[in-house]
JSON list of C-alpha atoms and ligand atoms in Angstrom, two decimals:
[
{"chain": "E", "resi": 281, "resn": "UNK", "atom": "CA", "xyz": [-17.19, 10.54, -3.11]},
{"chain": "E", "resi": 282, "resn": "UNK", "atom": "CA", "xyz": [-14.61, 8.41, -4.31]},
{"chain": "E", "resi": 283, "resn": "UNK", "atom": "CA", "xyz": [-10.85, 8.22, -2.95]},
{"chain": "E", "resi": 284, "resn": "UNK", "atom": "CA", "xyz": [-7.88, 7.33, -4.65]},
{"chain": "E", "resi": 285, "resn": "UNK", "atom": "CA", "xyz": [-5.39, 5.42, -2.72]},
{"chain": "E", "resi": 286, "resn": "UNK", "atom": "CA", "xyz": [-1.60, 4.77, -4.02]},
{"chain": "E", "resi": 287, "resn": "UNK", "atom": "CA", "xyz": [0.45, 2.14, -1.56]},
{"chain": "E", "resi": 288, "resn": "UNK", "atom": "CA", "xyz": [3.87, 2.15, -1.98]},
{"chain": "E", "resi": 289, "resn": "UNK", "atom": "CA", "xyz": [6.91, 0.26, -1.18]},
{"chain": "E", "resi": 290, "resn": "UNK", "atom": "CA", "xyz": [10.04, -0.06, -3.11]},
{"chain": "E", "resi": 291, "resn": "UNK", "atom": "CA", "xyz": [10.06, -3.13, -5.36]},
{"chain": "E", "resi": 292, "resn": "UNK", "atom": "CA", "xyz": [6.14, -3.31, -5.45]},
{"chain": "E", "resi": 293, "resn": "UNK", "atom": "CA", "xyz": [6.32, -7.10, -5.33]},
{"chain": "E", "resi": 294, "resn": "UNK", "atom": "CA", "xyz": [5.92, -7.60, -1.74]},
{"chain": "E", "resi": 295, "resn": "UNK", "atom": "CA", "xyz": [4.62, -5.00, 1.04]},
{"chain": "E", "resi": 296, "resn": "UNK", "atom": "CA", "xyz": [2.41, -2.45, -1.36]},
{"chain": "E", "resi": 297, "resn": "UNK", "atom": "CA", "xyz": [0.83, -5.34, -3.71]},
{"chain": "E", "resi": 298, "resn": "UNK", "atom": "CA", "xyz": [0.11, -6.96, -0.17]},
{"chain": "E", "resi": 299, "resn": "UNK", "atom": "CA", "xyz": [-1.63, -4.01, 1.32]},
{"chain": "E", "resi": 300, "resn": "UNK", "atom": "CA", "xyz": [-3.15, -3.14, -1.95]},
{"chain": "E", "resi": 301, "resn": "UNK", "atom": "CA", "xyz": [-4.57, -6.54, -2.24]},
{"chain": "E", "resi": 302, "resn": "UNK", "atom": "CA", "xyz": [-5.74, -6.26, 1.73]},
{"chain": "E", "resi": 303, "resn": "UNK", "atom": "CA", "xyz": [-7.42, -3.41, 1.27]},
{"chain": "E", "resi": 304, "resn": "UNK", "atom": "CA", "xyz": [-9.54, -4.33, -1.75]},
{"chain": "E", "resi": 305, "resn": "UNK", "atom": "CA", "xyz": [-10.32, -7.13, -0.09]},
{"chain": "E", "resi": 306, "resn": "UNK", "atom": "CA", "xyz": [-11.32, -5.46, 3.21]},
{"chain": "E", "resi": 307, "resn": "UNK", "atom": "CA", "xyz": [-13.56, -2.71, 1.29]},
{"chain": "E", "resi": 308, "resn": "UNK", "atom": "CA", "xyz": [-14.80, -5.52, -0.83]},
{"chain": "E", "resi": 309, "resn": "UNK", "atom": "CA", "xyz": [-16.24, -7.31, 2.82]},
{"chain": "E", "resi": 310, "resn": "UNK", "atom": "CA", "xyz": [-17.51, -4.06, 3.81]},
{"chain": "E", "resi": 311, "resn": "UNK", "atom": "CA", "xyz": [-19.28, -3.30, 0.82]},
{"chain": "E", "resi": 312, "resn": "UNK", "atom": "CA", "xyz": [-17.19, -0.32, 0.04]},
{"chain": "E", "resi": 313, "resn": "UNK", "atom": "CA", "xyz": [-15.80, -1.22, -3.20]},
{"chain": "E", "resi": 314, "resn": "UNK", "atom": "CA", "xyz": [-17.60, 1.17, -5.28]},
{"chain": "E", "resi": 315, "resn": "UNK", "atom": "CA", "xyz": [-16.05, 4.57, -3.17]},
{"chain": "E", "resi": 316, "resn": "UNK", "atom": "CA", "xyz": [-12.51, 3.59, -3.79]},
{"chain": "E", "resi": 317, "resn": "UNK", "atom": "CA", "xyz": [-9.76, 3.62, -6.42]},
{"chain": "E", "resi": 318, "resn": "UNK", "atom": "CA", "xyz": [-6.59, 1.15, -5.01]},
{"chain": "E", "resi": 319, "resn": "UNK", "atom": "CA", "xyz": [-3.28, 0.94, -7.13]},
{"chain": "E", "resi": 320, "resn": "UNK", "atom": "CA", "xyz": [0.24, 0.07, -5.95]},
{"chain": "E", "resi": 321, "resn": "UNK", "atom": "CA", "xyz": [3.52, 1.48, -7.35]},
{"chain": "E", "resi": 322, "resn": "UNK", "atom": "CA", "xyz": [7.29, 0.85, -6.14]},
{"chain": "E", "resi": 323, "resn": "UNK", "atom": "CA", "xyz": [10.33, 3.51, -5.73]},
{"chain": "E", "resi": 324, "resn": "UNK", "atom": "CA", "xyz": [12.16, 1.40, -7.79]},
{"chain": "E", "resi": 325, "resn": "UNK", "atom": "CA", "xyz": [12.24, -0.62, -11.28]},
{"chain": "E", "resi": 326, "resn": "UNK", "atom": "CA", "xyz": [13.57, -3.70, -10.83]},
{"chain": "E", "resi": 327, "resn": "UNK", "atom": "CA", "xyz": [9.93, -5.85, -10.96]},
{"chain": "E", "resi": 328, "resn": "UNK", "atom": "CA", "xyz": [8.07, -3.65, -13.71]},
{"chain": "E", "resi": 329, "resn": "UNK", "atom": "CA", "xyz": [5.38, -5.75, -14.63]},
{"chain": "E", "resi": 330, "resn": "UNK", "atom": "CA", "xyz": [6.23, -8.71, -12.30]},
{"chain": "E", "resi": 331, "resn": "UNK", "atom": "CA", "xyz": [3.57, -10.20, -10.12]},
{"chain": "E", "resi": 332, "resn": "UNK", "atom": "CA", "xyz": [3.54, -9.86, -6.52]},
{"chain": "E", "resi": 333, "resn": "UNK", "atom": "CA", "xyz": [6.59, -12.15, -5.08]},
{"chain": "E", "resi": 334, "resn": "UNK", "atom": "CA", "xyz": [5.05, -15.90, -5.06]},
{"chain": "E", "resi": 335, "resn": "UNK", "atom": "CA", "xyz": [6.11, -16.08, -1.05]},
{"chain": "E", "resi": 336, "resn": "UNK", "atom": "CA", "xyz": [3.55, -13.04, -0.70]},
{"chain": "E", "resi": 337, "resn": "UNK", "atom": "CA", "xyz": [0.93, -13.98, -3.05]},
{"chain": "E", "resi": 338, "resn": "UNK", "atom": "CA", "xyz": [0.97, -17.63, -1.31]},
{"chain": "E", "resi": 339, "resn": "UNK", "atom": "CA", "xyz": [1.18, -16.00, 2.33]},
{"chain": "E", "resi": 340, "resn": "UNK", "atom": "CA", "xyz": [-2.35, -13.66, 1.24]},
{"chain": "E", "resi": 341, "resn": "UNK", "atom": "CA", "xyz": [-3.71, -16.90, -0.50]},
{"chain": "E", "resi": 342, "resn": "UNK", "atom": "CA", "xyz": [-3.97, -18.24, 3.01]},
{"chain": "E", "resi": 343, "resn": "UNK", "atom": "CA", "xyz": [-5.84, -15.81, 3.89]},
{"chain": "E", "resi": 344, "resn": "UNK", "atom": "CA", "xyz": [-8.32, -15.82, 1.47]},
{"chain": "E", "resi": 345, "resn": "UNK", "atom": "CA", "xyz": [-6.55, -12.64, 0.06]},
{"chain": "E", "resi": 346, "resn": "UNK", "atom": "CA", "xyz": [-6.08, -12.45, -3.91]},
{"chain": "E", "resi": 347, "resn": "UNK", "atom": "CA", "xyz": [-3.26, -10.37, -5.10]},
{"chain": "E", "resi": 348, "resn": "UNK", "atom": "CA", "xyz": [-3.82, -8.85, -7.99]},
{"chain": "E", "resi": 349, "resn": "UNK", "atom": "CA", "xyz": [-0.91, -6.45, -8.70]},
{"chain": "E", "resi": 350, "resn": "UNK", "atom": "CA", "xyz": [1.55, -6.46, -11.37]},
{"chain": "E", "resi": 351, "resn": "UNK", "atom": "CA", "xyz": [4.40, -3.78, -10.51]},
{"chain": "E", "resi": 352, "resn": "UNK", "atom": "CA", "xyz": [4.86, -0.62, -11.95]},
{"chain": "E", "resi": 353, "resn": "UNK", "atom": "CA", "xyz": [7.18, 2.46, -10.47]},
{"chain": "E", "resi": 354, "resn": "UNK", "atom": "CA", "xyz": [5.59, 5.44, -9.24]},
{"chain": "E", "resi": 355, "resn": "UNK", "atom": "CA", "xyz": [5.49, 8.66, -11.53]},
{"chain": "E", "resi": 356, "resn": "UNK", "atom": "CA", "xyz": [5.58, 11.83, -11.07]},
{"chain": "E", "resi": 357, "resn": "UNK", "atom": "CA", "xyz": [1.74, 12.41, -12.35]},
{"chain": "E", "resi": 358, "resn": "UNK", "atom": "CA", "xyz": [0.85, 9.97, -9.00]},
{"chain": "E", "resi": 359, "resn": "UNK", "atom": "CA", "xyz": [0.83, 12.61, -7.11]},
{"chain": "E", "resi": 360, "resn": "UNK", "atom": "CA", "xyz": [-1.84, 14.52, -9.15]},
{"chain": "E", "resi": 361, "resn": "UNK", "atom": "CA", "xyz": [-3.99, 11.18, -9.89]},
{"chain": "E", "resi": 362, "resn": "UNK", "atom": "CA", "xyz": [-4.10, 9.95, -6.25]},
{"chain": "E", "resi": 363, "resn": "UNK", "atom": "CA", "xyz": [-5.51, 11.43, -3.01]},
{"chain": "E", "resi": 364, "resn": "UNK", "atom": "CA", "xyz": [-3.43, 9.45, -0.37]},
{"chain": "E", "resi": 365, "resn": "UNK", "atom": "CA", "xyz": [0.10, 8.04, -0.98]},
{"chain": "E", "resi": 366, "resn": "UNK", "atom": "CA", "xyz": [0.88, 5.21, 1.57]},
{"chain": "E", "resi": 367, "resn": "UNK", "atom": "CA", "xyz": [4.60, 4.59, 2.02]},
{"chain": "E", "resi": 368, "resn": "UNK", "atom": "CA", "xyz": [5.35, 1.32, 3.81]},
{"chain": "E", "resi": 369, "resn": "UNK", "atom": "CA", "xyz": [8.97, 2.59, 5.73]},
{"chain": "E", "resi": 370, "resn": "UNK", "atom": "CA", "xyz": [11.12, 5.67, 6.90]},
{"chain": "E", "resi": 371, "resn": "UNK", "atom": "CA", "xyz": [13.52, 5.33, 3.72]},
{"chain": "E", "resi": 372, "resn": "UNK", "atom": "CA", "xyz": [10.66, 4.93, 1.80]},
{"chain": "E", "resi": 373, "resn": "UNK", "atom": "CA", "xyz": [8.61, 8.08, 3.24]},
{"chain": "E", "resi": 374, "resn": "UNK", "atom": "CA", "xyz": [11.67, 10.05, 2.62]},
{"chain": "E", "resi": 375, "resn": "UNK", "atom": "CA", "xyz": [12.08, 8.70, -1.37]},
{"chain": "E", "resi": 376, "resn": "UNK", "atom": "CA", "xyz": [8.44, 9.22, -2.25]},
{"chain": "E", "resi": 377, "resn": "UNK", "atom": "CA", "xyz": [8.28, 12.95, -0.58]},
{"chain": "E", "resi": 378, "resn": "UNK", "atom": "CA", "xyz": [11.42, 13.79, -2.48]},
{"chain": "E", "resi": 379, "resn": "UNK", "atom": "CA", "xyz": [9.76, 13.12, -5.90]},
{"chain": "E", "resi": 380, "resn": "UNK", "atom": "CA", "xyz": [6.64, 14.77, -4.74]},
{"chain": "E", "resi": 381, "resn": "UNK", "atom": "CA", "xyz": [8.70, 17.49, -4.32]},
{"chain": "E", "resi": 382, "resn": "UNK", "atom": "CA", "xyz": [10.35, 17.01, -7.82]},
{"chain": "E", "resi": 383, "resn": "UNK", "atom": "CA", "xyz": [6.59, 16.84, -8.88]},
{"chain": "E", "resi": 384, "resn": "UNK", "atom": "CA", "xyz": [5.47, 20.34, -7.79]},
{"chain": "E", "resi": 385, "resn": "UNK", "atom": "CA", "xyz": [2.48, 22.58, -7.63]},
{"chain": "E", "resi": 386, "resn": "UNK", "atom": "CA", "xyz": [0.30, 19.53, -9.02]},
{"chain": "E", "resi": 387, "resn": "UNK", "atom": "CA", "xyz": [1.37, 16.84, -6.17]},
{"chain": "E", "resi": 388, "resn": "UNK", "atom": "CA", "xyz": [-1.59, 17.62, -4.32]},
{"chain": "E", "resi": 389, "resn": "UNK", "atom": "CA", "xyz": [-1.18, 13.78, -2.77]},
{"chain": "E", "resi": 390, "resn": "UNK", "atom": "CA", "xyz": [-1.27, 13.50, 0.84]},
{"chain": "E", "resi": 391, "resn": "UNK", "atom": "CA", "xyz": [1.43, 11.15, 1.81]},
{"chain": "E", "resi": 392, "resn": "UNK", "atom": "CA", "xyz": [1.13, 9.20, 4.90]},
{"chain": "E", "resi": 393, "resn": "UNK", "atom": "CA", "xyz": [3.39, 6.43, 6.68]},
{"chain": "E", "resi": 394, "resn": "UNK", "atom": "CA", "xyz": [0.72, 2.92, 6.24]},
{"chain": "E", "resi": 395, "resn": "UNK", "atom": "CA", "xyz": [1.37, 2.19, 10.20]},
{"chain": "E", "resi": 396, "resn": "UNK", "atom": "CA", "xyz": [0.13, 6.05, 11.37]},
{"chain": "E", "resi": 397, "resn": "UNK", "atom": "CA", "xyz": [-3.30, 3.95, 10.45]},
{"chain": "E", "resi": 398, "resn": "UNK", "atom": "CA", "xyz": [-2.05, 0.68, 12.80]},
{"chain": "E", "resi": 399, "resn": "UNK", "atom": "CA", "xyz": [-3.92, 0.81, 16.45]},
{"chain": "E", "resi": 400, "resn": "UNK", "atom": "CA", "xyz": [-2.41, -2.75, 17.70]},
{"chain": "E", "resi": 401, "resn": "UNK", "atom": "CA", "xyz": [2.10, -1.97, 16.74]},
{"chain": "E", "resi": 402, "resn": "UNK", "atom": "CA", "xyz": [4.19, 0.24, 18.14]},
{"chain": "E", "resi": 403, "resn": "UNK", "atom": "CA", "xyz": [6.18, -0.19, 14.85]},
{"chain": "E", "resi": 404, "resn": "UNK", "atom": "CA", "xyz": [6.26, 2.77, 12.24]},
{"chain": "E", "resi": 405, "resn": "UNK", "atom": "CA", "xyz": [7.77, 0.21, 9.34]},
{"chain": "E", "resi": 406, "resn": "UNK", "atom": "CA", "xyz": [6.86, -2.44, 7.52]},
{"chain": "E", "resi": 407, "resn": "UNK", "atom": "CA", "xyz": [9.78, -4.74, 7.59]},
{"chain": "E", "resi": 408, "resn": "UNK", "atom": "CA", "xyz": [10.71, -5.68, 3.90]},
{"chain": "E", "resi": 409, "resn": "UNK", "atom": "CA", "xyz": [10.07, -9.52, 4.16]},
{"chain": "E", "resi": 410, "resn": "UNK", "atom": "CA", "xyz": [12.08, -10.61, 1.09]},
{"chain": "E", "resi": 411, "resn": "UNK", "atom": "CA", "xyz": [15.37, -11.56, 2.20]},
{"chain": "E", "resi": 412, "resn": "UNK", "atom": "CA", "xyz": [14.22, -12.89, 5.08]},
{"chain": "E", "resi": 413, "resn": "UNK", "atom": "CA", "xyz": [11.83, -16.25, 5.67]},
{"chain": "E", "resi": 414, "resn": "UNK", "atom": "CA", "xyz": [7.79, -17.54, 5.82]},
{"chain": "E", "resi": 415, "resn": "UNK", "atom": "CA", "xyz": [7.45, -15.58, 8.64]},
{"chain": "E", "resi": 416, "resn": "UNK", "atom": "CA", "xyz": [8.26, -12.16, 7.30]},
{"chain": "E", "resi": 417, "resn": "UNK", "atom": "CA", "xyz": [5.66, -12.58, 5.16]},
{"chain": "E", "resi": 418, "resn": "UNK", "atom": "CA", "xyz": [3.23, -13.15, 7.60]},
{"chain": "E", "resi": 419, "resn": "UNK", "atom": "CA", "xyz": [4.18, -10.37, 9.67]},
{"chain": "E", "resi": 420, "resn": "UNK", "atom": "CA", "xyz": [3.54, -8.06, 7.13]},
{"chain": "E", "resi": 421, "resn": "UNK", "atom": "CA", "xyz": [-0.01, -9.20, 6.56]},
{"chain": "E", "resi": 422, "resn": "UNK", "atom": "CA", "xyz": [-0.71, -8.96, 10.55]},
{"chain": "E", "resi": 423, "resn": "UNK", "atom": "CA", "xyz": [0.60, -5.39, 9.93]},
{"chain": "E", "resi": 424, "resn": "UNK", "atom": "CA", "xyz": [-1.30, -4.43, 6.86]},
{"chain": "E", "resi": 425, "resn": "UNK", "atom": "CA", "xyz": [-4.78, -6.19, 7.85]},
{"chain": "E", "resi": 426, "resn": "UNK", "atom": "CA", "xyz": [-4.17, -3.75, 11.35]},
{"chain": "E", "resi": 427, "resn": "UNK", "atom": "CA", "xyz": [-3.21, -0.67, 9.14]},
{"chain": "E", "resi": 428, "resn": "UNK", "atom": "CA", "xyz": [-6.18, -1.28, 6.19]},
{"chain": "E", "resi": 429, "resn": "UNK", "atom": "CA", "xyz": [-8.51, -1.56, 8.85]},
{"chain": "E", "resi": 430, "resn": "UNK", "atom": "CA", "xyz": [-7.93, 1.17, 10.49]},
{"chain": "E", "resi": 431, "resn": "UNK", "atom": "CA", "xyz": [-7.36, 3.53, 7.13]},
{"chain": "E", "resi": 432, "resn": "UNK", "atom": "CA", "xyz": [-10.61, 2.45, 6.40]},
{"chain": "E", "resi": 433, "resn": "UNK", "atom": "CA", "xyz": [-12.31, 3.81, 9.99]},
{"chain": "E", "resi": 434, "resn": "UNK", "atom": "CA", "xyz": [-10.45, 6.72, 9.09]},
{"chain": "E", "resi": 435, "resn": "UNK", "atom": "CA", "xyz": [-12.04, 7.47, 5.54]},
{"chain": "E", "resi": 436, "resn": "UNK", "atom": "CA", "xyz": [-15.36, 6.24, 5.94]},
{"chain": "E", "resi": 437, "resn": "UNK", "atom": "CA", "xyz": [-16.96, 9.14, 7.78]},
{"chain": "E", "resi": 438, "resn": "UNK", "atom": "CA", "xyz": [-15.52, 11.14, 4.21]},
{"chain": "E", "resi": 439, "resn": "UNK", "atom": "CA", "xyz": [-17.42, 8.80, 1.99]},
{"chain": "E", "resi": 440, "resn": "UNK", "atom": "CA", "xyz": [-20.70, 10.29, 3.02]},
{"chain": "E", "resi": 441, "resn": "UNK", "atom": "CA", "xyz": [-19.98, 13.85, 2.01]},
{"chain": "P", "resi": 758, "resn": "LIG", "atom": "P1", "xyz": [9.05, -4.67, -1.41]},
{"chain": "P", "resi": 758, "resn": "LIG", "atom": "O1", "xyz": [10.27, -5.69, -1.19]},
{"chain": "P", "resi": 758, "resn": "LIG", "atom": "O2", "xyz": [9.63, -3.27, -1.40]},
{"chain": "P", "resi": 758, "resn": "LIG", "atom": "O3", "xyz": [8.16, -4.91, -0.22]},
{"chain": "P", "resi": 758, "resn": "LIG", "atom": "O4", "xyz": [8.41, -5.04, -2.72]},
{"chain": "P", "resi": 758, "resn": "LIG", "atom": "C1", "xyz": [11.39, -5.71, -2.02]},
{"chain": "P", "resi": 758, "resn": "LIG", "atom": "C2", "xyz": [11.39, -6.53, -3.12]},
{"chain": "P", "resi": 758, "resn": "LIG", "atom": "C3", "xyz": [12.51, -6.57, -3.93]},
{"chain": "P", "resi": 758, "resn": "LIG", "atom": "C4", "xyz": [13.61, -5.79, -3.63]},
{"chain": "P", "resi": 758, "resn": "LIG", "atom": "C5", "xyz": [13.59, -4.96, -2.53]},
{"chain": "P", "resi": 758, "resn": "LIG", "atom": "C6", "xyz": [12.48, -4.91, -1.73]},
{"chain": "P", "resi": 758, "resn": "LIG", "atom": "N1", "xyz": [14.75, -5.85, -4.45]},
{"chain": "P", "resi": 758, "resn": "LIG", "atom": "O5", "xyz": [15.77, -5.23, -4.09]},
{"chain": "P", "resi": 758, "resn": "LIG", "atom": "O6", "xyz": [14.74, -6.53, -5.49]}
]
């Protein structure tokens, strides 16, 4: 069985490429790769076909992370394509169920905040790290690595059907 994951934030250069990136890599560790499809997509337009922001991609690189996203919006037709729509905040959440709404009878999506997956924050956002400094960046990545991992606890048992 193969699921279809869509993580989304709003400019698609920082928070979603980052999870999408720490999730392939995490499945990749596991073995997993093969069960999943991974994209990223951002509420808004302003970085269509930008990499991830340098600060982000240098923050994963760190980590031994590769991130390779370029941004694209989310459509409509997402919500048919994908299984599980990640949104990364509250403002977010509220965007991307609005234009599942606009989408209809074929959003058949589940969409689900990224930190209902986190066991080790009380936090139900990722903070958007780009106005901000170094650390932001690495906060995020503490927060996605947490949420990825447990997504993937969470799915695994389904792979085997
Ligand atoms: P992201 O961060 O949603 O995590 O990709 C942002 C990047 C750019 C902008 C906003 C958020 N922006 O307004 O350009």
């Amino acid at each position: 069985m193969t699921q279809k994951l869509l993580f989304v934030c709003l400019g698609n250069i920082c928070r979603s490429p980052a999870a999408e990136g720490v999730f392939l890599h995490l499945i990749e560790e596991q073995g997993l790769s093969d069960h999943f499809v991974v994209d990223s997509a951002g509420t808004g337009s302003w970085h269509v076909g930008n990499k991830a922001d340098p600060r982000m991609r240098a923050a994963a690189e760190r980590r031994g992370i590769h991130l390779p996203s370029r941004a694209r919006q989310i459509e409509l037709d997402d919500f048919s394509r994908f299984d599980l729509v990640l949104t990364m905040d509250s403002d977010n959440l509220r965007n991307v169920q609005s234009l599942a709404k606009e989408a209809g009878n074929n959003a058949t999506a589940t969409i689900r905040p990224m930190l209902s997956y986190a066991r080790s924050t009380e936090l139900s956002d990722v903070p958007d790290p780009y106005y901000g400094g170094e650390q932001g960046f690495e906060h995020v990545l503490d927060l996605l690595e947490d949420a990825c991992s447990g997504l993937i606890e969470e799915i695994k048992p389904q792979l085997k059907r």
